Amino acid sequence: MRFLVTAGPTHEPIDPVRYIGNRSSGKMGYAIAEAAIAAGHDVVLISGPVNLDPQRGAKLIPVSTSDEMLDAVMRQTPNCDILVMCAAVADYKPARISNEKIKKGAASLSLELIQTRDVLASLPQQDRQYLVVGFAAETENVKANALKKLQDKNCDVIVANDARIAMESDENEVEIFFRGGENKKISRAPKKIIARELVKIFENVCEKGLTKKIT
Ligand code: CTP
């Protein structure tokens, strides 16, 4: 199968030396890419700025901003069977990017932020030929928030994790919710172990979905 995996944060520039970012390390997405390669799949990895070695065996597409992430995903989805949106795409970006470094002046400074485009919500909503897996990073009401994202973002599967456990860590603990209403927990373990389980689950759902389409 052809996996398209996104990983890491996005950086939204403020001026030539500053950006808005988040604490995503990219480790979960890279672990999924690694596990998919080990299972014999083709992998394209769209990666935000991370401090990780390139994943051997994957085609790496480096991006920086949410706009670049969205464009790369749109270009690659026609050639994938499973899209795994593991990236922590920024929700807001500066309304204006200053061409010059903003100098220290007034005692306080306000930045106007505008919403970024949502990658998952921008995908075609019907007749998709690939499985869409979203991630939900939460700090409270994990299940309710994840189920809302599953529906609002029209995902086939959503992987919920507690952002306080997952961010920058080598470990994770996830609960997976499927479009059909089922769910499955994977208890706390190294991300590499969780990634292997996730890849098996995605393969399974994808195979079932493809069989459904053919028959
Ligand atoms: N996502 C996306 N485009 C964005 C923001 C998020 O495609 N501009 C995707 C993420 O890659 C993830 C899913 O949406 O697969 C959920 O991301 P998350 O950060 O948990 O939720 P948000 O939609 O950003 O909502 P909130 O921050 O309010 O929880």
PDB file of N, CA, C and O and ligand atoms in Angstrom, residues 6-8 10 12 22 66 69-70 73 83-92 115-123 132-139 145-146 149-150 152-153 155 157-161 163 167, ligand 1:
ATOM      1  N   THR A   6       2.032  12.683   7.376  1.00  0.00           N
ATOM      2  CA  THR A   6       2.537  14.015   7.712  1.00  0.00           C
ATOM      3  C   THR A   6       3.030  13.993   9.159  1.00  0.00           C
ATOM      4  O   THR A   6       2.487  13.265   9.986  1.00  0.00           O
ATOM      5  N   ALA A   7       4.056  14.779   9.440  1.00  0.00           N
ATOM      6  CA  ALA A   7       4.664  14.732  10.766  1.00  0.00           C
ATOM      7  C   ALA A   7       5.201  16.099  11.175  1.00  0.00           C
ATOM      8  O   ALA A   7       5.519  16.926  10.320  1.00  0.00           O
ATOM      9  N   GLY A   8       5.297  16.284  12.485  1.00  0.00           N
ATOM     10  CA  GLY A   8       5.953  17.484  13.013  1.00  0.00           C
ATOM     11  C   GLY A   8       5.041  18.697  13.072  1.00  0.00           C
ATOM     12  O   GLY A   8       3.858  18.633  12.746  1.00  0.00           O
ATOM     13  N   THR A  10       4.174  22.925  12.226  1.00  0.00           N
ATOM     14  CA  THR A  10       4.441  23.895  11.160  1.00  0.00           C
ATOM     15  C   THR A  10       4.947  25.168  11.838  1.00  0.00           C
ATOM     16  O   THR A  10       4.691  25.409  13.018  1.00  0.00           O
ATOM     17  N   GLU A  12       4.894  29.251  11.444  1.00  0.00           N
ATOM     18  CA  GLU A  12       4.182  30.340  10.772  1.00  0.00           C
ATOM     19  C   GLU A  12       4.966  31.635  10.995  1.00  0.00           C
ATOM     20  O   GLU A  12       5.021  32.141  12.118  1.00  0.00           O
ATOM     21  N   ASN A  22       4.835  25.040  17.508  1.00  0.00           N
ATOM     22  CA  ASN A  22       4.325  24.266  18.640  1.00  0.00           C
ATOM     23  C   ASN A  22       5.338  23.181  18.995  1.00  0.00           C
ATOM     24  O   ASN A  22       6.342  23.025  18.308  1.00  0.00           O
ATOM     25  N   SER A  66       1.962  25.982   7.312  1.00  0.00           N
ATOM     26  CA  SER A  66       0.703  25.237   7.110  1.00  0.00           C
ATOM     27  C   SER A  66       0.276  25.288   5.644  1.00  0.00           C
ATOM     28  O   SER A  66      -0.259  24.315   5.113  1.00  0.00           O
ATOM     29  N   MET A  69       2.293  22.745   3.845  1.00  0.00           N
ATOM     30  CA  MET A  69       1.811  21.406   4.228  1.00  0.00           C
ATOM     31  C   MET A  69       0.550  21.076   3.437  1.00  0.00           C
ATOM     32  O   MET A  69       0.421  19.988   2.869  1.00  0.00           O
ATOM     33  N   LEU A  70      -0.367  22.030   3.383  1.00  0.00           N
ATOM     34  CA  LEU A  70      -1.624  21.791   2.664  1.00  0.00           C
ATOM     35  C   LEU A  70      -1.357  21.527   1.175  1.00  0.00           C
ATOM     36  O   LEU A  70      -1.894  20.573   0.592  1.00  0.00           O
ATOM     37  N   VAL A  73       0.164  18.052   0.677  1.00  0.00           N
ATOM     38  CA  VAL A  73      -0.825  16.979   0.868  1.00  0.00           C
ATOM     39  C   VAL A  73      -1.738  16.897  -0.353  1.00  0.00           C
ATOM     40  O   VAL A  73      -2.001  15.814  -0.879  1.00  0.00           O
ATOM     41  N   LEU A  83      -3.847   8.142   4.004  1.00  0.00           N
ATOM     42  CA  LEU A  83      -3.277   9.422   4.458  1.00  0.00           C
ATOM     43  C   LEU A  83      -3.315   9.439   5.984  1.00  0.00           C
ATOM     44  O   LEU A  83      -4.387   9.282   6.574  1.00  0.00           O
ATOM     45  N   VAL A  84      -2.157   9.630   6.599  1.00  0.00           N
ATOM     46  CA  VAL A  84      -2.090   9.710   8.060  1.00  0.00           C
ATOM     47  C   VAL A  84      -1.678  11.135   8.437  1.00  0.00           C
ATOM     48  O   VAL A  84      -0.519  11.514   8.277  1.00  0.00           O
ATOM     49  N   MET A  85      -2.634  11.921   8.904  1.00  0.00           N
ATOM     50  CA  MET A  85      -2.363  13.340   9.228  1.00  0.00           C
ATOM     51  C   MET A  85      -1.899  13.452  10.680  1.00  0.00           C
ATOM     52  O   MET A  85      -2.649  13.864  11.566  1.00  0.00           O
ATOM     53  N   CYS A  86      -0.648  13.107  10.879  1.00  0.00           N
ATOM     54  CA  CYS A  86      -0.104  13.114  12.238  1.00  0.00           C
ATOM     55  C   CYS A  86       0.468  14.490  12.596  1.00  0.00           C
ATOM     56  O   CYS A  86       0.721  14.791  13.759  1.00  0.00           O
ATOM     57  N   ALA A  87       0.676  15.339  11.591  1.00  0.00           N
ATOM     58  CA  ALA A  87       1.309  16.643  11.840  1.00  0.00           C
ATOM     59  C   ALA A  87       0.458  17.522  12.752  1.00  0.00           C
ATOM     60  O   ALA A  87      -0.770  17.478  12.707  1.00  0.00           O
ATOM     61  N   ALA A  88       1.156  18.304  13.572  1.00  0.00           N
ATOM     62  CA  ALA A  88       0.487  19.299  14.415  1.00  0.00           C
ATOM     63  C   ALA A  88       0.483  20.626  13.652  1.00  0.00           C
ATOM     64  O   ALA A  88       1.330  21.497  13.877  1.00  0.00           O
ATOM     65  N   VAL A  89      -0.446  20.715  12.708  1.00  0.00           N
ATOM     66  CA  VAL A  89      -0.516  21.916  11.864  1.00  0.00           C
ATOM     67  C   VAL A  89      -1.005  23.090  12.730  1.00  0.00           C
ATOM     68  O   VAL A  89      -1.956  22.943  13.498  1.00  0.00           O
ATOM     69  N   ALA A  90      -0.354  24.238  12.573  1.00  0.00           N
ATOM     70  CA  ALA A  90      -0.763  25.413  13.361  1.00  0.00           C
ATOM     71  C   ALA A  90      -2.199  25.801  13.013  1.00  0.00           C
ATOM     72  O   ALA A  90      -2.618  25.672  11.863  1.00  0.00           O
ATOM     73  N   ASP A  91      -2.943  26.232  14.015  1.00  0.00           N
ATOM     74  CA  ASP A  91      -4.336  26.661  13.774  1.00  0.00           C
ATOM     75  C   ASP A  91      -4.409  28.126  13.382  1.00  0.00           C
ATOM     76  O   ASP A  91      -5.378  28.557  12.767  1.00  0.00           O
ATOM     77  N   TYR A  92      -3.413  28.906  13.800  1.00  0.00           N
ATOM     78  CA  TYR A  92      -3.415  30.353  13.518  1.00  0.00           C
ATOM     79  C   TYR A  92      -2.050  30.778  12.988  1.00  0.00           C
ATOM     80  O   TYR A  92      -1.033  30.187  13.338  1.00  0.00           O
ATOM     81  N   GLN A 115      -6.882  32.396  11.122  1.00  0.00           N
ATOM     82  CA  GLN A 115      -6.883  30.942  11.040  1.00  0.00           C
ATOM     83  C   GLN A 115      -6.114  30.461   9.820  1.00  0.00           C
ATOM     84  O   GLN A 115      -6.197  31.072   8.752  1.00  0.00           O
ATOM     85  N   THR A 116      -5.408  29.370   9.998  1.00  0.00           N
ATOM     86  CA  THR A 116      -4.781  28.714   8.842  1.00  0.00           C
ATOM     87  C   THR A 116      -5.863  27.894   8.144  1.00  0.00           C
ATOM     88  O   THR A 116      -6.942  27.693   8.683  1.00  0.00           O
ATOM     89  N   ARG A 117      -5.544  27.418   6.946  1.00  0.00           N
ATOM     90  CA  ARG A 117      -6.487  26.517   6.283  1.00  0.00           C
ATOM     91  C   ARG A 117      -6.353  25.132   6.913  1.00  0.00           C
ATOM     92  O   ARG A 117      -5.245  24.708   7.235  1.00  0.00           O
ATOM     93  N   ASP A 118      -7.463  24.453   7.092  1.00  0.00           N
ATOM     94  CA  ASP A 118      -7.435  23.119   7.686  1.00  0.00           C
ATOM     95  C   ASP A 118      -7.225  22.080   6.581  1.00  0.00           C
ATOM     96  O   ASP A 118      -8.003  21.995   5.637  1.00  0.00           O
ATOM     97  N   VAL A 119      -6.137  21.330   6.716  1.00  0.00           N
ATOM     98  CA  VAL A 119      -5.782  20.371   5.661  1.00  0.00           C
ATOM     99  C   VAL A 119      -6.870  19.304   5.532  1.00  0.00           C
ATOM    100  O   VAL A 119      -7.381  19.046   4.436  1.00  0.00           O
ATOM    101  N   LEU A 120      -7.219  18.676   6.666  1.00  0.00           N
ATOM    102  CA  LEU A 120      -8.217  17.595   6.607  1.00  0.00           C
ATOM    103  C   LEU A 120      -9.541  18.090   6.050  1.00  0.00           C
ATOM    104  O   LEU A 120     -10.155  17.448   5.211  1.00  0.00           O
ATOM    105  N   ALA A 121      -9.964  19.265   6.515  1.00  0.00           N
ATOM    106  CA  ALA A 121     -11.262  19.785   6.067  1.00  0.00           C
ATOM    107  C   ALA A 121     -11.221  20.217   4.598  1.00  0.00           C
ATOM    108  O   ALA A 121     -12.273  20.396   3.982  1.00  0.00           O
ATOM    109  N   SER A 122     -10.022  20.397   4.047  1.00  0.00           N
ATOM    110  CA  SER A 122      -9.904  20.819   2.645  1.00  0.00           C
ATOM    111  C   SER A 122      -9.894  19.635   1.667  1.00  0.00           C
ATOM    112  O   SER A 122      -9.916  19.832   0.457  1.00  0.00           O
ATOM    113  N   LEU A 123      -9.836  18.406   2.206  1.00  0.00           N
ATOM    114  CA  LEU A 123      -9.814  17.233   1.311  1.00  0.00           C
ATOM    115  C   LEU A 123     -11.183  17.063   0.672  1.00  0.00           C
ATOM    116  O   LEU A 123     -12.190  17.491   1.248  1.00  0.00           O
ATOM    117  N   VAL A 132      -8.603   8.107   5.244  1.00  0.00           N
ATOM    118  CA  VAL A 132      -8.135   9.326   5.914  1.00  0.00           C
ATOM    119  C   VAL A 132      -8.071   9.099   7.433  1.00  0.00           C
ATOM    120  O   VAL A 132      -9.078   8.838   8.079  1.00  0.00           O
ATOM    121  N   VAL A 133      -6.842   9.204   7.939  1.00  0.00           N
ATOM    122  CA  VAL A 133      -6.623   9.045   9.378  1.00  0.00           C
ATOM    123  C   VAL A 133      -6.230  10.399   9.958  1.00  0.00           C
ATOM    124  O   VAL A 133      -5.221  10.991   9.538  1.00  0.00           O
ATOM    125  N   GLY A 134      -7.014  10.895  10.884  1.00  0.00           N
ATOM    126  CA  GLY A 134      -6.664  12.138  11.578  1.00  0.00           C
ATOM    127  C   GLY A 134      -6.096  11.821  12.953  1.00  0.00           C
ATOM    128  O   GLY A 134      -6.243  10.708  13.460  1.00  0.00           O
ATOM    129  N   PHE A 135      -5.428  12.771  13.538  1.00  0.00           N
ATOM    130  CA  PHE A 135      -4.976  12.658  14.921  1.00  0.00           C
ATOM    131  C   PHE A 135      -5.695  13.741  15.719  1.00  0.00           C
ATOM    132  O   PHE A 135      -6.040  14.790  15.175  1.00  0.00           O
ATOM    133  N   ALA A 136      -5.928  13.481  16.986  1.00  0.00           N
ATOM    134  CA  ALA A 136      -6.511  14.508  17.841  1.00  0.00           C
ATOM    135  C   ALA A 136      -5.621  14.662  19.058  1.00  0.00           C
ATOM    136  O   ALA A 136      -5.419  13.705  19.813  1.00  0.00           O
ATOM    137  N   ALA A 137      -5.048  15.856  19.209  1.00  0.00           N
ATOM    138  CA  ALA A 137      -4.208  16.138  20.379  1.00  0.00           C
ATOM    139  C   ALA A 137      -5.069  16.903  21.368  1.00  0.00           C
ATOM    140  O   ALA A 137      -5.519  18.013  21.073  1.00  0.00           O
ATOM    141  N   GLU A 138      -5.320  16.297  22.513  1.00  0.00           N
ATOM    142  CA  GLU A 138      -6.220  16.919  23.482  1.00  0.00           C
ATOM    143  C   GLU A 138      -5.553  17.010  24.852  1.00  0.00           C
ATOM    144  O   GLU A 138      -4.597  16.273  25.131  1.00  0.00           O
ATOM    145  N   THR A 139      -6.074  17.874  25.690  1.00  0.00           N
ATOM    146  CA  THR A 139      -5.637  17.862  27.085  1.00  0.00           C
ATOM    147  C   THR A 139      -6.826  17.603  28.004  1.00  0.00           C
ATOM    148  O   THR A 139      -6.666  17.395  29.199  1.00  0.00           O
ATOM    149  N   ASN A 145     -13.910  15.165  22.322  1.00  0.00           N
ATOM    150  CA  ASN A 145     -13.263  16.040  21.329  1.00  0.00           C
ATOM    151  C   ASN A 145     -12.818  15.255  20.099  1.00  0.00           C
ATOM    152  O   ASN A 145     -12.953  15.726  18.968  1.00  0.00           O
ATOM    153  N   ALA A 146     -12.311  14.039  20.336  1.00  0.00           N
ATOM    154  CA  ALA A 146     -11.850  13.227  19.207  1.00  0.00           C
ATOM    155  C   ALA A 146     -13.026  12.836  18.320  1.00  0.00           C
ATOM    156  O   ALA A 146     -12.932  12.894  17.090  1.00  0.00           O
ATOM    157  N   LYS A 149     -14.028  15.694  16.172  1.00  0.00           N
ATOM    158  CA  LYS A 149     -13.103  15.898  15.041  1.00  0.00           C
ATOM    159  C   LYS A 149     -13.312  14.834  13.963  1.00  0.00           C
ATOM    160  O   LYS A 149     -13.246  15.127  12.777  1.00  0.00           O
ATOM    161  N   LEU A 150     -13.571  13.593  14.399  1.00  0.00           N
ATOM    162  CA  LEU A 150     -13.815  12.511  13.438  1.00  0.00           C
ATOM    163  C   LEU A 150     -14.943  12.915  12.497  1.00  0.00           C
ATOM    164  O   LEU A 150     -14.839  12.760  11.273  1.00  0.00           O
ATOM    165  N   ASP A 152     -16.494  16.192  12.243  1.00  0.00           N
ATOM    166  CA  ASP A 152     -16.345  17.514  11.610  1.00  0.00           C
ATOM    167  C   ASP A 152     -15.348  17.470  10.454  1.00  0.00           C
ATOM    168  O   ASP A 152     -15.510  18.160   9.458  1.00  0.00           O
ATOM    169  N   LYS A 153     -14.253  16.680  10.636  1.00  0.00           N
ATOM    170  CA  LYS A 153     -13.206  16.661   9.606  1.00  0.00           C
ATOM    171  C   LYS A 153     -13.382  15.493   8.646  1.00  0.00           C
ATOM    172  O   LYS A 153     -12.512  15.230   7.824  1.00  0.00           O
ATOM    173  N   CYS A 155     -13.173  12.236   8.873  1.00  0.00           N
ATOM    174  CA  CYS A 155     -12.097  11.236   8.826  1.00  0.00           C
ATOM    175  C   CYS A 155     -12.712   9.838   8.838  1.00  0.00           C
ATOM    176  O   CYS A 155     -13.842   9.646   9.269  1.00  0.00           O
ATOM    177  N   VAL A 157     -10.845   7.394  10.341  1.00  0.00           N
ATOM    178  CA  VAL A 157     -10.291   6.950  11.621  1.00  0.00           C
ATOM    179  C   VAL A 157      -9.700   8.168  12.303  1.00  0.00           C
ATOM    180  O   VAL A 157      -9.125   9.036  11.628  1.00  0.00           O
ATOM    181  N   ILE A 158      -9.826   8.245  13.640  1.00  0.00           N
ATOM    182  CA  ILE A 158      -9.093   9.311  14.341  1.00  0.00           C
ATOM    183  C   ILE A 158      -8.336   8.685  15.511  1.00  0.00           C
ATOM    184  O   ILE A 158      -8.857   7.810  16.206  1.00  0.00           O
ATOM    185  N   VAL A 159      -7.098   9.105  15.676  1.00  0.00           N
ATOM    186  CA  VAL A 159      -6.246   8.588  16.741  1.00  0.00           C
ATOM    187  C   VAL A 159      -6.132   9.696  17.780  1.00  0.00           C
ATOM    188  O   VAL A 159      -5.560  10.754  17.504  1.00  0.00           O
ATOM    189  N   ALA A 160      -6.713   9.450  18.955  1.00  0.00           N
ATOM    190  CA  ALA A 160      -6.705  10.484  19.984  1.00  0.00           C
ATOM    191  C   ALA A 160      -5.552  10.254  20.943  1.00  0.00           C
ATOM    192  O   ALA A 160      -5.290   9.123  21.344  1.00  0.00           O
ATOM    193  N   ASN A 161      -4.856  11.322  21.261  1.00  0.00           N
ATOM    194  CA  ASN A 161      -3.839  11.198  22.312  1.00  0.00           C
ATOM    195  C   ASN A 161      -3.868  12.418  23.222  1.00  0.00           C
ATOM    196  O   ASN A 161      -4.365  13.473  22.860  1.00  0.00           O
ATOM    197  N   ALA A 163      -2.190  15.310  24.703  1.00  0.00           N
ATOM    198  CA  ALA A 163      -1.039  16.109  24.265  1.00  0.00           C
ATOM    199  C   ALA A 163       0.038  16.182  25.342  1.00  0.00           C
ATOM    200  O   ALA A 163       1.235  16.263  25.032  1.00  0.00           O
ATOM    201  N   MET A 167       3.443  15.035  23.492  1.00  0.00           N
ATOM    202  CA  MET A 167       4.314  16.086  22.949  1.00  0.00           C
ATOM    203  C   MET A 167       5.763  15.912  23.395  1.00  0.00           C
ATOM    204  O   MET A 167       6.038  15.751  24.584  1.00  0.00           O
TER     205      MET A 167
HETATM  206  N1  CTP B   1      -5.221  19.591  11.122  1.00  0.00           N
HETATM  207  C1  CTP B   1      -5.245  19.993   9.779  1.00  0.00           C
HETATM  208  N2  CTP B   1      -5.143  21.309   9.455  1.00  0.00           N
HETATM  209  C2  CTP B   1      -5.047  22.243  10.422  1.00  0.00           C
HETATM  210  C3  CTP B   1      -5.044  21.865  11.788  1.00  0.00           C
HETATM  211  C4  CTP B   1      -5.118  20.510  12.100  1.00  0.00           C
HETATM  212  O1  CTP B   1      -5.374  19.118   8.905  1.00  0.00           O
HETATM  213  N3  CTP B   1      -4.947  23.543  10.062  1.00  0.00           N
HETATM  214  C5  CTP B   1      -5.330  18.147  11.418  1.00  0.00           C
HETATM  215  C6  CTP B   1      -4.186  17.575  12.241  1.00  0.00           C
HETATM  216  O2  CTP B   1      -3.137  17.125  11.422  1.00  0.00           O
HETATM  217  C7  CTP B   1      -4.885  16.420  12.947  1.00  0.00           C
HETATM  218  C8  CTP B   1      -6.316  16.904  13.122  1.00  0.00           C
HETATM  219  O3  CTP B   1      -6.486  17.963  12.169  1.00  0.00           O
HETATM  220  O4  CTP B   1      -4.907  15.251  12.167  1.00  0.00           O
HETATM  221  C9  CTP B   1      -6.663  17.425  14.485  1.00  0.00           C
HETATM  222  O5  CTP B   1      -5.704  18.373  14.881  1.00  0.00           O
HETATM  223  P1  CTP B   1      -5.768  19.027  16.331  1.00  0.00           P
HETATM  224  O6  CTP B   1      -4.631  19.970  16.478  1.00  0.00           O
HETATM  225  O7  CTP B   1      -5.938  17.938  17.357  1.00  0.00           O
HETATM  226  O8  CTP B   1      -7.147  19.788  16.300  1.00  0.00           O
HETATM  227  P2  CTP B   1      -7.620  21.147  15.702  1.00  0.00           P
HETATM  228  O9  CTP B   1      -8.520  20.868  14.558  1.00  0.00           O
HETATM  229  O10 CTP B   1      -6.460  22.004  15.443  1.00  0.00           O
HETATM  230  O11 CTP B   1      -8.534  21.713  16.862  1.00  0.00           O
HETATM  231  P3  CTP B   1      -8.128  22.192  18.354  1.00  0.00           P
HETATM  232  O12 CTP B   1      -6.748  22.795  18.232  1.00  0.00           O
HETATM  233  O13 CTP B   1      -9.175  23.175  18.673  1.00  0.00           O
HETATM  234  O14 CTP B   1      -8.154  20.978  19.225  1.00  0.00           O
END
